[in-house]
Short mmCIF file of C-alpha atoms in Angstrom, two decimals:
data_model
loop_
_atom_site.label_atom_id
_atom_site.label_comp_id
_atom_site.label_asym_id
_atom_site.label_seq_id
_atom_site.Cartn_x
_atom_site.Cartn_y
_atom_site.Cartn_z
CA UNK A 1 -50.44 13.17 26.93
CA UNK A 2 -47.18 14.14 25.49
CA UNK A 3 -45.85 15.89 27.92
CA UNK A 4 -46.66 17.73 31.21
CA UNK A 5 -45.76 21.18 29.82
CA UNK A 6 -49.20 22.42 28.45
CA UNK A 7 -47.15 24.33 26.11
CA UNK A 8 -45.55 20.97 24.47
CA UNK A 9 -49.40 19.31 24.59
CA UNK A 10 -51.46 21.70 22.95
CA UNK A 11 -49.02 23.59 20.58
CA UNK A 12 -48.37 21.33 17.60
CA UNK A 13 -45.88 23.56 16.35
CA UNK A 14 -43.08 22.48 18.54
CA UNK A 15 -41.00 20.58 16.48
CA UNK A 16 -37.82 19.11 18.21
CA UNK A 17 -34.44 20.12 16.33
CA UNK A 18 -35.58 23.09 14.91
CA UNK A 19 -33.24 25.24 16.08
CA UNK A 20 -34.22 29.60 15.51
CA UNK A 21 -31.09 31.64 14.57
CA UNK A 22 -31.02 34.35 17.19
CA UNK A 23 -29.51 37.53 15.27
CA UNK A 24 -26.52 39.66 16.61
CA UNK A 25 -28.68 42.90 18.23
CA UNK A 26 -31.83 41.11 17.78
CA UNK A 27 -32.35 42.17 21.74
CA UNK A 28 -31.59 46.23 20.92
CA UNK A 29 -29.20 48.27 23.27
CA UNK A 30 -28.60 48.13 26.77
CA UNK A 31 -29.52 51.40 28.73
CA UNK A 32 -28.38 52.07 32.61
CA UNK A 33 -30.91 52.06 35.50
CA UNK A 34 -30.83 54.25 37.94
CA UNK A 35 -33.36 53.44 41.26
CA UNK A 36 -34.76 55.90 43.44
CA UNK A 37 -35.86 54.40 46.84
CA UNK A 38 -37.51 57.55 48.31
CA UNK A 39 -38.29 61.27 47.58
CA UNK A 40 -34.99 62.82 48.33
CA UNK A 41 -32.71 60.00 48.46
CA UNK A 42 -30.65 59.95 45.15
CA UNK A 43 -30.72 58.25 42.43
CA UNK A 44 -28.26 54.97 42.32
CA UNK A 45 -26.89 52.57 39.30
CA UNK A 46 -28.54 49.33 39.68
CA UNK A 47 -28.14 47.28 36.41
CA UNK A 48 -28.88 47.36 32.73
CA UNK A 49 -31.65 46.32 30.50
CA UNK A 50 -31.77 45.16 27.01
CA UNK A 51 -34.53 47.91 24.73
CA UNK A 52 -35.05 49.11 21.47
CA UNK A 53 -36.24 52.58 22.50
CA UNK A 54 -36.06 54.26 26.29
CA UNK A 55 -39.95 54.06 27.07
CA UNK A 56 -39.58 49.95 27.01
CA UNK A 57 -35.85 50.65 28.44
CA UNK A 58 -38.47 52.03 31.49
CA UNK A 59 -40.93 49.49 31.34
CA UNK A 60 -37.95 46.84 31.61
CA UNK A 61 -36.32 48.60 34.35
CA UNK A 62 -39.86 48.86 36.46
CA UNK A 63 -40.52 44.98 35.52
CA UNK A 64 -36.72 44.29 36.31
CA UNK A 65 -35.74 46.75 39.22
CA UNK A 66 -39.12 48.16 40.35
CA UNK A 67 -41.10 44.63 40.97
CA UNK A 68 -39.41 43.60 44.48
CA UNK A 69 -38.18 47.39 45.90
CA UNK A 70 -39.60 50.33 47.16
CA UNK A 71 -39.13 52.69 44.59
CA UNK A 72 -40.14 56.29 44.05
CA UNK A 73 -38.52 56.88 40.48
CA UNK A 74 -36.51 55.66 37.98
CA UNK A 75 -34.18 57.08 35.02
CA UNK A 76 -32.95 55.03 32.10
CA UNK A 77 -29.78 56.21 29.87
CA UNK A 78 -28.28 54.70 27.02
CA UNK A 79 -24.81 52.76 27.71
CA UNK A 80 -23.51 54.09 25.03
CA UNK A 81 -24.12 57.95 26.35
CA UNK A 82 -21.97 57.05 29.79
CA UNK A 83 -18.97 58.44 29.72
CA UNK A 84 -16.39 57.03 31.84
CA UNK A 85 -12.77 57.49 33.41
CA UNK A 86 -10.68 53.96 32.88
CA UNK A 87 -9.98 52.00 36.20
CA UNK A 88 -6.38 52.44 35.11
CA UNK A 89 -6.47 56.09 35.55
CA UNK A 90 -7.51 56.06 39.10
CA UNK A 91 -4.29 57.04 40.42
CA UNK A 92 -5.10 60.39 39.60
CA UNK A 93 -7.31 60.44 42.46
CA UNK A 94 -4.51 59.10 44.64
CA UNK A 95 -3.58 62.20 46.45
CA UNK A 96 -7.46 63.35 47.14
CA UNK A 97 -7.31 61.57 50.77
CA UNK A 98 -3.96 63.79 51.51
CA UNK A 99 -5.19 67.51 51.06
CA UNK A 100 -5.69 67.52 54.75
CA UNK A 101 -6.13 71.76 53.86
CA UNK A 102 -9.50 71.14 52.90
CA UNK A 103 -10.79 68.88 55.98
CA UNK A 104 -12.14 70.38 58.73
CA UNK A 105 -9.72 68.42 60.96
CA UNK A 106 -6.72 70.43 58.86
CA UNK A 107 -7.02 73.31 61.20
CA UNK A 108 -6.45 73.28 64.81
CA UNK A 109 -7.60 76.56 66.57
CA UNK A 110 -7.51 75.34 70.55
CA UNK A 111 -4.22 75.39 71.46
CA UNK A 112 -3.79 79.16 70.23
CA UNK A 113 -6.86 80.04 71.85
CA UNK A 114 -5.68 78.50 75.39
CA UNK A 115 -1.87 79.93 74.95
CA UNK A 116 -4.14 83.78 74.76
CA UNK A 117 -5.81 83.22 77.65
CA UNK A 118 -3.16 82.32 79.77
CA UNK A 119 -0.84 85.12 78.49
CA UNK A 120 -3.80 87.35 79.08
CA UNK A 121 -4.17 86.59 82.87
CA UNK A 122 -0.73 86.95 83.80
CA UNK B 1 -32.38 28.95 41.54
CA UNK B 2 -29.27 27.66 40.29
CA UNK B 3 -26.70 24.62 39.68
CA UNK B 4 -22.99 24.46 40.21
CA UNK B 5 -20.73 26.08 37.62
CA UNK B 6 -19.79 21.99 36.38
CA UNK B 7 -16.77 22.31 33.86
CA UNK B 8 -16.92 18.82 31.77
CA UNK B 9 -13.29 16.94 32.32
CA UNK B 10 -13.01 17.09 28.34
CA UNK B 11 -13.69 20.77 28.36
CA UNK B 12 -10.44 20.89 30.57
CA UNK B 13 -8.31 18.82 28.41
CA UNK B 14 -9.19 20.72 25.75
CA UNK B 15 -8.03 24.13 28.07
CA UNK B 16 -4.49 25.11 26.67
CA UNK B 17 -1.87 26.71 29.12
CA UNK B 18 -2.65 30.54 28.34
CA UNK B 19 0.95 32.37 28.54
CA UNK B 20 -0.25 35.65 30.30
CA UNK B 21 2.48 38.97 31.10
CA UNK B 22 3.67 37.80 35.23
CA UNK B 23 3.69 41.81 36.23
CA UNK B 24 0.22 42.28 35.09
CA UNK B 25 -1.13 38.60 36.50
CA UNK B 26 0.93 38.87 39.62
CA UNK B 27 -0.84 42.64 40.31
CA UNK B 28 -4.59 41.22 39.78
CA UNK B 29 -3.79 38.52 41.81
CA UNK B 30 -2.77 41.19 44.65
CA UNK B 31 -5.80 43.03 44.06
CA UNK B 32 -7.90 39.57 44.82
CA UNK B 33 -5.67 38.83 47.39
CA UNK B 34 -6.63 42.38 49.05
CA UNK B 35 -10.71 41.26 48.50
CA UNK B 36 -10.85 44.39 45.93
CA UNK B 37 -13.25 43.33 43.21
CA UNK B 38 -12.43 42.89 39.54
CA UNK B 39 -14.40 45.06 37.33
CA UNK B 40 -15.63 44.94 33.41
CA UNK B 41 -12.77 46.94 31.83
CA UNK B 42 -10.18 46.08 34.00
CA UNK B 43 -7.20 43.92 33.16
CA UNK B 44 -8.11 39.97 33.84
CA UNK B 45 -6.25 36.74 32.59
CA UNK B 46 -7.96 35.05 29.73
CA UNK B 47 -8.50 32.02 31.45
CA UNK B 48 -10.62 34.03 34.08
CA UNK B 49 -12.72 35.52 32.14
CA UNK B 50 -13.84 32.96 29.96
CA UNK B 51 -14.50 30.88 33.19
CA UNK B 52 -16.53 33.53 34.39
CA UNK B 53 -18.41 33.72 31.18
CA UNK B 54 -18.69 29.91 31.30
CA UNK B 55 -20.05 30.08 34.48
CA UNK B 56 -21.96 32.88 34.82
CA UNK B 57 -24.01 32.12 31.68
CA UNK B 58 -24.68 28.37 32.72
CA UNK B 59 -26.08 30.20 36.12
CA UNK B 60 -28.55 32.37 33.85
CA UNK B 61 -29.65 29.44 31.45
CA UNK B 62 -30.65 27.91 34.56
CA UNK B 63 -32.74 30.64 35.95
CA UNK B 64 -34.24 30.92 32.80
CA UNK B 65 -34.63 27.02 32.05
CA UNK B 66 -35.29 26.24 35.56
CA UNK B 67 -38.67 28.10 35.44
CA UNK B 68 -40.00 26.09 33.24
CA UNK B 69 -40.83 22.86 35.17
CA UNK B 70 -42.80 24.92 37.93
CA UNK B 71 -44.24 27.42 35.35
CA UNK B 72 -46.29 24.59 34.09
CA UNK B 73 -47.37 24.01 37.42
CA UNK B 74 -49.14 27.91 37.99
CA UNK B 75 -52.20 26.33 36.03
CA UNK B 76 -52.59 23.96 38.54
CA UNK B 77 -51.87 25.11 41.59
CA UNK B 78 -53.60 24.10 44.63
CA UNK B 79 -54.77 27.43 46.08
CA UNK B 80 -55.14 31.14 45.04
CA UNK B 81 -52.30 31.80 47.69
CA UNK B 82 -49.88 28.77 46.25
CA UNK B 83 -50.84 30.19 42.57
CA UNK B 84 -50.13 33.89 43.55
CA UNK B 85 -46.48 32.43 45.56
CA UNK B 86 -45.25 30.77 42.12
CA UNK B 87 -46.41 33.29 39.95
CA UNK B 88 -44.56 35.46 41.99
CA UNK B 89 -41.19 32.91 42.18
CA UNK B 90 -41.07 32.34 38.33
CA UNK B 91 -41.38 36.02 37.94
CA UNK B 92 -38.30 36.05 40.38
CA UNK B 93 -36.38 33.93 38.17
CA UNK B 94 -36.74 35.08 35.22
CA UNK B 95 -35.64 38.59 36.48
CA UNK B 96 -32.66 36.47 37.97
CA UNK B 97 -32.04 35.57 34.53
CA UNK B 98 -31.98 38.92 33.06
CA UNK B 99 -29.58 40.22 35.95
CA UNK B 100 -27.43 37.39 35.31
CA UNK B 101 -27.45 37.72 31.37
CA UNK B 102 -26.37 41.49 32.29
CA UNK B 103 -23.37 40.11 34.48
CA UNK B 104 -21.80 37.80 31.36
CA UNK B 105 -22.15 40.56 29.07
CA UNK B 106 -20.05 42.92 30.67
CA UNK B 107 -17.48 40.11 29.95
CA UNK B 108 -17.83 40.43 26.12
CA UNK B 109 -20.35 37.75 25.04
CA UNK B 110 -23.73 39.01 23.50
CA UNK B 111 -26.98 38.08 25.37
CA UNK B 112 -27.74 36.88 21.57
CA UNK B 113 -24.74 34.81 21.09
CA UNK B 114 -25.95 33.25 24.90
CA UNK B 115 -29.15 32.39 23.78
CA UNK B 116 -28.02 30.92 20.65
CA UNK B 117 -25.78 28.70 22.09
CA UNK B 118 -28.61 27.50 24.61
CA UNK B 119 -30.74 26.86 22.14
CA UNK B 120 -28.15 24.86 19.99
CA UNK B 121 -27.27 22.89 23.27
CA UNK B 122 -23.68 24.31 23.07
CA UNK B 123 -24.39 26.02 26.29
CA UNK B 124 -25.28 24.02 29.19
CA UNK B 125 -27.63 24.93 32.30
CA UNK B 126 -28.12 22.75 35.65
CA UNK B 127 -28.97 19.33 35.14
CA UNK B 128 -31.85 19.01 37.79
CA UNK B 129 -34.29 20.46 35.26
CA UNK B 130 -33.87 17.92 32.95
CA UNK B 131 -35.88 16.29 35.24
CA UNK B 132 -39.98 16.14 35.41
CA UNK B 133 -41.94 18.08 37.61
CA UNK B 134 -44.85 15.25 37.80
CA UNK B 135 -46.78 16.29 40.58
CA UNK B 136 -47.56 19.08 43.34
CA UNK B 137 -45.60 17.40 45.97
CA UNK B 138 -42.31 18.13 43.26
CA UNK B 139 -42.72 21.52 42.96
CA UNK B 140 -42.85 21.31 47.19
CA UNK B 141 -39.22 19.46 46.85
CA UNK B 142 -37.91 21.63 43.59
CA UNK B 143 -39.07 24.85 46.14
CA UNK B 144 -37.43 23.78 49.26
CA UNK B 145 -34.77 21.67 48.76
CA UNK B 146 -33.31 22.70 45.15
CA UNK B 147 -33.78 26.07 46.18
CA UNK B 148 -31.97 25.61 49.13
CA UNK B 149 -28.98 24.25 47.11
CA UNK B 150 -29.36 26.86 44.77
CA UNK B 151 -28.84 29.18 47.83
CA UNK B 152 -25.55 27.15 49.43
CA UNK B 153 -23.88 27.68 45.99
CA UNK B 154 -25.23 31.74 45.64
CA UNK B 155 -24.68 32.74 48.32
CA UNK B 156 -20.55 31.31 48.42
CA UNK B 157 -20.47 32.36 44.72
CA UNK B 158 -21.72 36.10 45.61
CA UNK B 159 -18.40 36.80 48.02
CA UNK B 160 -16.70 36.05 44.73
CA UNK B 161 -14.43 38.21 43.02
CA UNK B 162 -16.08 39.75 39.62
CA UNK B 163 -18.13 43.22 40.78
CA UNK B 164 -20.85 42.16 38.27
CA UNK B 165 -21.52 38.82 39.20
CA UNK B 166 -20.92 39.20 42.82
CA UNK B 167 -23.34 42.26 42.68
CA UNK B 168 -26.47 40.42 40.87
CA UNK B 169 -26.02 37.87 43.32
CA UNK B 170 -26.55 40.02 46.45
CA UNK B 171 -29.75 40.40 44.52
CA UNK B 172 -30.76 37.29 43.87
CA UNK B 173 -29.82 36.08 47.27
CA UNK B 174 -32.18 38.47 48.52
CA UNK B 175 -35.07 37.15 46.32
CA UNK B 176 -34.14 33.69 46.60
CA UNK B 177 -35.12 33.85 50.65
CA UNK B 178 -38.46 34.04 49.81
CA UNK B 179 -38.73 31.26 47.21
CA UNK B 180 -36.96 29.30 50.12
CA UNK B 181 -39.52 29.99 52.74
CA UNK B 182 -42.44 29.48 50.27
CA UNK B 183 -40.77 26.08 49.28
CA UNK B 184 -40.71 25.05 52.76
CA UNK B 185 -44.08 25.84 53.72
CA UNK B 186 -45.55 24.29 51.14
CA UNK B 187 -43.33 20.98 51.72
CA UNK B 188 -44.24 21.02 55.26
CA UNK B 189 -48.15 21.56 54.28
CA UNK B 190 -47.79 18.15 52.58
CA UNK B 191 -45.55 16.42 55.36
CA UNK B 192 -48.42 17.30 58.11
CA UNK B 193 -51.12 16.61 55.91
CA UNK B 194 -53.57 13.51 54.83
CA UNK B 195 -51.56 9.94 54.49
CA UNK B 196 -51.82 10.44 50.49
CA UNK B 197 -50.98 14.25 50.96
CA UNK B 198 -47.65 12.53 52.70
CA UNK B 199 -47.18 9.54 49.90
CA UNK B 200 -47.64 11.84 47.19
CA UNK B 201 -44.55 13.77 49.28
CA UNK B 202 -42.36 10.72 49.93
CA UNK B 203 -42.38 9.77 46.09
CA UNK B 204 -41.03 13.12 44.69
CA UNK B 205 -38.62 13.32 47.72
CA UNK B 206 -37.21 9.59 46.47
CA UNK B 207 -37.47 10.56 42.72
CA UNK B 208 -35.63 13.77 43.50
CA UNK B 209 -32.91 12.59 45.63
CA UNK B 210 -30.44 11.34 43.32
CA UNK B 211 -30.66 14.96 41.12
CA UNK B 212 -30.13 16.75 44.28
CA UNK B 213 -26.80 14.34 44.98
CA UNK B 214 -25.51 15.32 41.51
CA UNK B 215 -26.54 18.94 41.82
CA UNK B 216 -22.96 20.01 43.11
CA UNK B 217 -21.26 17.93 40.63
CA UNK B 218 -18.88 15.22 41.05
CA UNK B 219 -15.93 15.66 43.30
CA UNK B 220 -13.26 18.44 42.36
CA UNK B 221 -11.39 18.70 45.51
CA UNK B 222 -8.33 16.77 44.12
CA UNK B 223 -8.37 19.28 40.61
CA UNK B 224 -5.57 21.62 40.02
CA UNK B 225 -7.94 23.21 37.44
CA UNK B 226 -10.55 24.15 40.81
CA UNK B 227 -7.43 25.52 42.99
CA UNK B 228 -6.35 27.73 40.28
CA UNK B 229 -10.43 28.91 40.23
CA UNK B 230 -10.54 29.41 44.10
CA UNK B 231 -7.45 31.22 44.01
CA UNK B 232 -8.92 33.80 41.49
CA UNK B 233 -12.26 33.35 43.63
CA UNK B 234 -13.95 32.65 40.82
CA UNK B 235 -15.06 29.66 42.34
CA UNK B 236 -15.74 29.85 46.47
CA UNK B 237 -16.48 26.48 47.60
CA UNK B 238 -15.36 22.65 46.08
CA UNK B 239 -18.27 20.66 45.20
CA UNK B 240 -18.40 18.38 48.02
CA UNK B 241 -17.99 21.43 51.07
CA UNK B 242 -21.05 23.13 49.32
CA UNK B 243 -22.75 19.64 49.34
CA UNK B 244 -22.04 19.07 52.56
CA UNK B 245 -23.08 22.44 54.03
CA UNK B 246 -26.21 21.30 51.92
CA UNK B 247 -26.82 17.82 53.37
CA UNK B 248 -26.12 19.44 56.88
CA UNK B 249 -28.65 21.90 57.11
CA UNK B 250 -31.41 20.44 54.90
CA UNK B 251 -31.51 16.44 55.50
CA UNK B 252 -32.81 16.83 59.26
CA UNK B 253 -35.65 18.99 58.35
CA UNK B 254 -36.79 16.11 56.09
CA UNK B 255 -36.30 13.73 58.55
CA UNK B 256 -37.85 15.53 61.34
CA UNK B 257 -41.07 15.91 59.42
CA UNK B 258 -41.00 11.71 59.44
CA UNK B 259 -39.78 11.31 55.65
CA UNK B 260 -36.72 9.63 54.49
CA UNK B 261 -34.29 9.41 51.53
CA UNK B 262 -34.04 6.46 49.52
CA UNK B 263 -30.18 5.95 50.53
CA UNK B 264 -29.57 3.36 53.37
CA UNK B 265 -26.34 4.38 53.81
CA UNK B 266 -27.22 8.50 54.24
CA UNK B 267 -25.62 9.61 57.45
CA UNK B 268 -23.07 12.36 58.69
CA UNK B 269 -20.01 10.82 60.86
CA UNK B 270 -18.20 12.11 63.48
CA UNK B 271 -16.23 14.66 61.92
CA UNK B 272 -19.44 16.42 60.19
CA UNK B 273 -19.09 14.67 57.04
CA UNK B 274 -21.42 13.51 54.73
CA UNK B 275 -21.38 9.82 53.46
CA UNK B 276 -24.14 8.38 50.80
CA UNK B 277 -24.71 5.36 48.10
CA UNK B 278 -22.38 5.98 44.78
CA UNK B 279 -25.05 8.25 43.38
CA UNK B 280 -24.16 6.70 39.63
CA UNK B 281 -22.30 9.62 38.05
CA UNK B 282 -22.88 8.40 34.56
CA UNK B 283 -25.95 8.89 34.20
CA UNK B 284 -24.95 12.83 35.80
CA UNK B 285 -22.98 12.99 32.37
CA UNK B 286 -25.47 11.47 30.44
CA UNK B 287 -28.10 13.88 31.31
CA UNK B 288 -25.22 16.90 30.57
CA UNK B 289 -25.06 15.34 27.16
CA UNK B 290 -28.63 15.93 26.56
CA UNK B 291 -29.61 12.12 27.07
CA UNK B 292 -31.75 12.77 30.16
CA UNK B 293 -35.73 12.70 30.78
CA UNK B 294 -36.77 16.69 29.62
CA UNK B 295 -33.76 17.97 28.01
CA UNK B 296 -35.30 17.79 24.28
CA UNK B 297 -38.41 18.80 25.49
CA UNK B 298 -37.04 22.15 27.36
CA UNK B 299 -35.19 23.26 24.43
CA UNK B 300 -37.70 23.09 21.99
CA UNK B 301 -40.49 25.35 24.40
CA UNK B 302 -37.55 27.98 24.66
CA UNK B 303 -37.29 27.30 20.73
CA UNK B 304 -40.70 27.70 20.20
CA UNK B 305 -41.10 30.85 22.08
CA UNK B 306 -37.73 32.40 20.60
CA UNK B 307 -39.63 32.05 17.33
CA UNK B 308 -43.03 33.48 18.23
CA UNK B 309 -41.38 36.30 19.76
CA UNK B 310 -39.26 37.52 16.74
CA UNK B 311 -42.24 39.37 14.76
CA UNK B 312 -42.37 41.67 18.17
CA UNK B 313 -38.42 41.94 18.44
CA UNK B 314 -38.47 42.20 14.48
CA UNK B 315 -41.38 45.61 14.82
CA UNK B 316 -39.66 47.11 17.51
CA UNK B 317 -36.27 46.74 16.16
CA UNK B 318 -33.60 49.79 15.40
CA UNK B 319 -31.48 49.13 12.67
CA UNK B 320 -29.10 51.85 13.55
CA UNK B 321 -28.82 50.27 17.25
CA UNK B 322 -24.77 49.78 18.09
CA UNK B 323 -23.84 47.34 20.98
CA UNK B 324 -22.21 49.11 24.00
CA UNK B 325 -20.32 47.18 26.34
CA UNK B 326 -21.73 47.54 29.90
CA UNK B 327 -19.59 49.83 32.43
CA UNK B 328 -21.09 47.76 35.48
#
């Protein structure tokens, strides 16, 4: 024996140093999975997988992010479809964390409320 | 499964000084500094990101490659329950491959452009599968103990800084814990079994301990070229601390099962360090060069099935189909 790959001892077509030429979208797009753990629960980004159509793009993403999770559901959506602010515009969403006016904690009733009462029993 | 991220000392040579814009280096350093994590489109020095690619790709050759010396061994496992365990694993690592393919991608090389450059040896993966897998007992050791390495260097690697890479690994870890405990129980099956069950054991431990010595790489504490890499934590860990964290929790569960390495002078000293035999680093570089036991032979089965797959790839195939950078 050859070899203790059963691949390299019975296939005689394995022929050392010839090398394939692997062609430049010869593995199709990339589509975005998105995992559902449980009825209810959204939907999350969990990776990408390499398809030629969206109903592999699903059977990849079940093989790929279905196999080792609970999973309820999945959605698959072409990369190129996602459309996407740049990192270098998040500053825009700087001042978000400042609107205290539209937190609950922005408005403080209590201290009216007790200076009312105490005017009203005098 | 996985082997350190081993940048030849040629390879560095060759490295020129990349000139990159201070303000723009100086403000991803203080986003690394601040343990926020670099992301695809984001702004990243040259130098980092082919590193990362470098890296990153090597890690998924080796998922991919690294299957292949216990995927011969499903055939021939010893019991439905061992069978259904490394079905299961090289199922694992495969996937780990994929997730890992997705992860160098976002950094601009093609998955094709990967494969290619496996396939024409331009791309290297760990060395430790150059190695044969020539009985049950060295799938037991590949299991435990090369997982186990594997492991030391993931899970340091996945509190790295790249979102992608640092993401997949979370994964993997995950995965990997299993393929770990599996490892060991079928190592410890053949350490408390019959006195053959136990020789058969002893022989792939000796065969396998200089490959598991190597698996780090050699020493890079001393390299300027590794400080730069842990500063950018692109790399978490020298080669000897993740070898040592190795030796430290792994070597006494071989030893308390009653086996031993072939290395007389194998011990830990006072201070928690390691110390073994000169481990013969040349033939370490030797194998990288594609001079060792299965190198020729791996290649040409993930030749061979590169070619029987293209008719499928070829059927399926879209011509108007446009490559998209991943966001993530």
């Amino acid at each position: 024996m050859d070899s203790l790959d059963p691949r390299i001892a019975r296939l005689h077509d394995i022929r050392a140093g010839e090398v394939p030429t692997v062609g430049a979208h010869d593995y199709g797009e990339t589509y975005e999975v998105f995992h559902q753990a449980k009825r209810g629960k959204h939907h999350a980004h969990v990776g990408t997988v390499h398809a030629p159509d969206p109903e592999l793009a699903l059977v990849y993403a079940k093989e790929q992010y279905g196999r080792r999770q609970q999973t309820v559901n999945m959605w698959v959506v072409r990369t190129a479809d996602i459309f996407a602010f740049p990192y270098d515009d998040s500053d825009m969403f700087d001042s978000t964390p400042q609107k205290i006016h539209r937190e609950a904690a922005g408005y403080k009733t209590r201290d009216k409320i007790e200076a009312y009462k105490k005017k009203q029993a005098q | 499964m996985y082997g350190g991220g081993y940048i030849p000392e040629e390879e560095k040579r060759k490295q020129q000084h990349m000139e990159e814009d201070p303000a723009k280096l100086a403000e991803f350093e203080a986003r690394i500094d601040n343990g926020e994590k670099i992301e695809p489109h984001d702004w990243m020095p040259a130098e980092y990101r082919k590193q990362l690619i470098r890296m990153i790709e090597q890690h998924a050759h080796s998922e991919i490659i690294g299957s292949l010396p216990e995927g011969t061994w499903i055939t021939r496992a010893p019991s439905f329950k061992r069978k259904m365990a490394l079905i299961a694993k090289v199922q694992d690592e495969i996937g780990h491959g994929q997730l890992l393919y997705n992860a160098a991608e976002t950094l601009g090389k093609s998955r094709e452009q990967m494969m290619q450059d496996l396939l024409t040896g331009k791309s290297k993966y760990s060395n430790v599968f150059n190695y044969p897998a020539k009985t049950w007992a060295d799938v037991a050791v590949i299991g435990f103990l090369i997982d186990a390495a594997a492991i030391v260097n993931q899970v340091a690697n996945s509190k790295g800084s790249y979102g992608p890479y640092s993401r997949a690994l979370e994964r993997i870890c995950y995965e990997e814990s299993f393929h770990l405990k599996q490892g060991h129980d079928a190592f410890v099956a053949l350490a408390t079994g019959t006195e053959s069950q136990r020789a058969m054991l002893q022989d792939a431990v000796n065969r396998w301990y200089r490959p598991i010595i190597h698996f780090f790489g050699p020493s890079d504490k001393d390299s300027v070229h590794t400080g730069k890499l842990m500063r950018w934590k692109v790399k978490m860990m020298t080669n000897d601390a993740m070898r040592n964290q190795f030796l430290s929790s792994y070597v006494p569960k071989v030893w308390e099962l009653g086996l031993s390495f072939p290395d007389p002078k194998l011990h830990k000293d006072d201070n928690g360090e390691w110390h073994f035999s000169d481990p013969n680093w040349d033939e370490f570089y030797q194998v990288i060069k594609g001079n060792g036991p299965c190198n020729a032979e791996r290649l040409a089965v993930r030749s061979w099935v590169e070619t029987q797959h293209k008719w499928i790839r070829e059927a399926l195939f879209n011509p108007n189909a446009k490559y998209t950078l991943p966001l993530s």
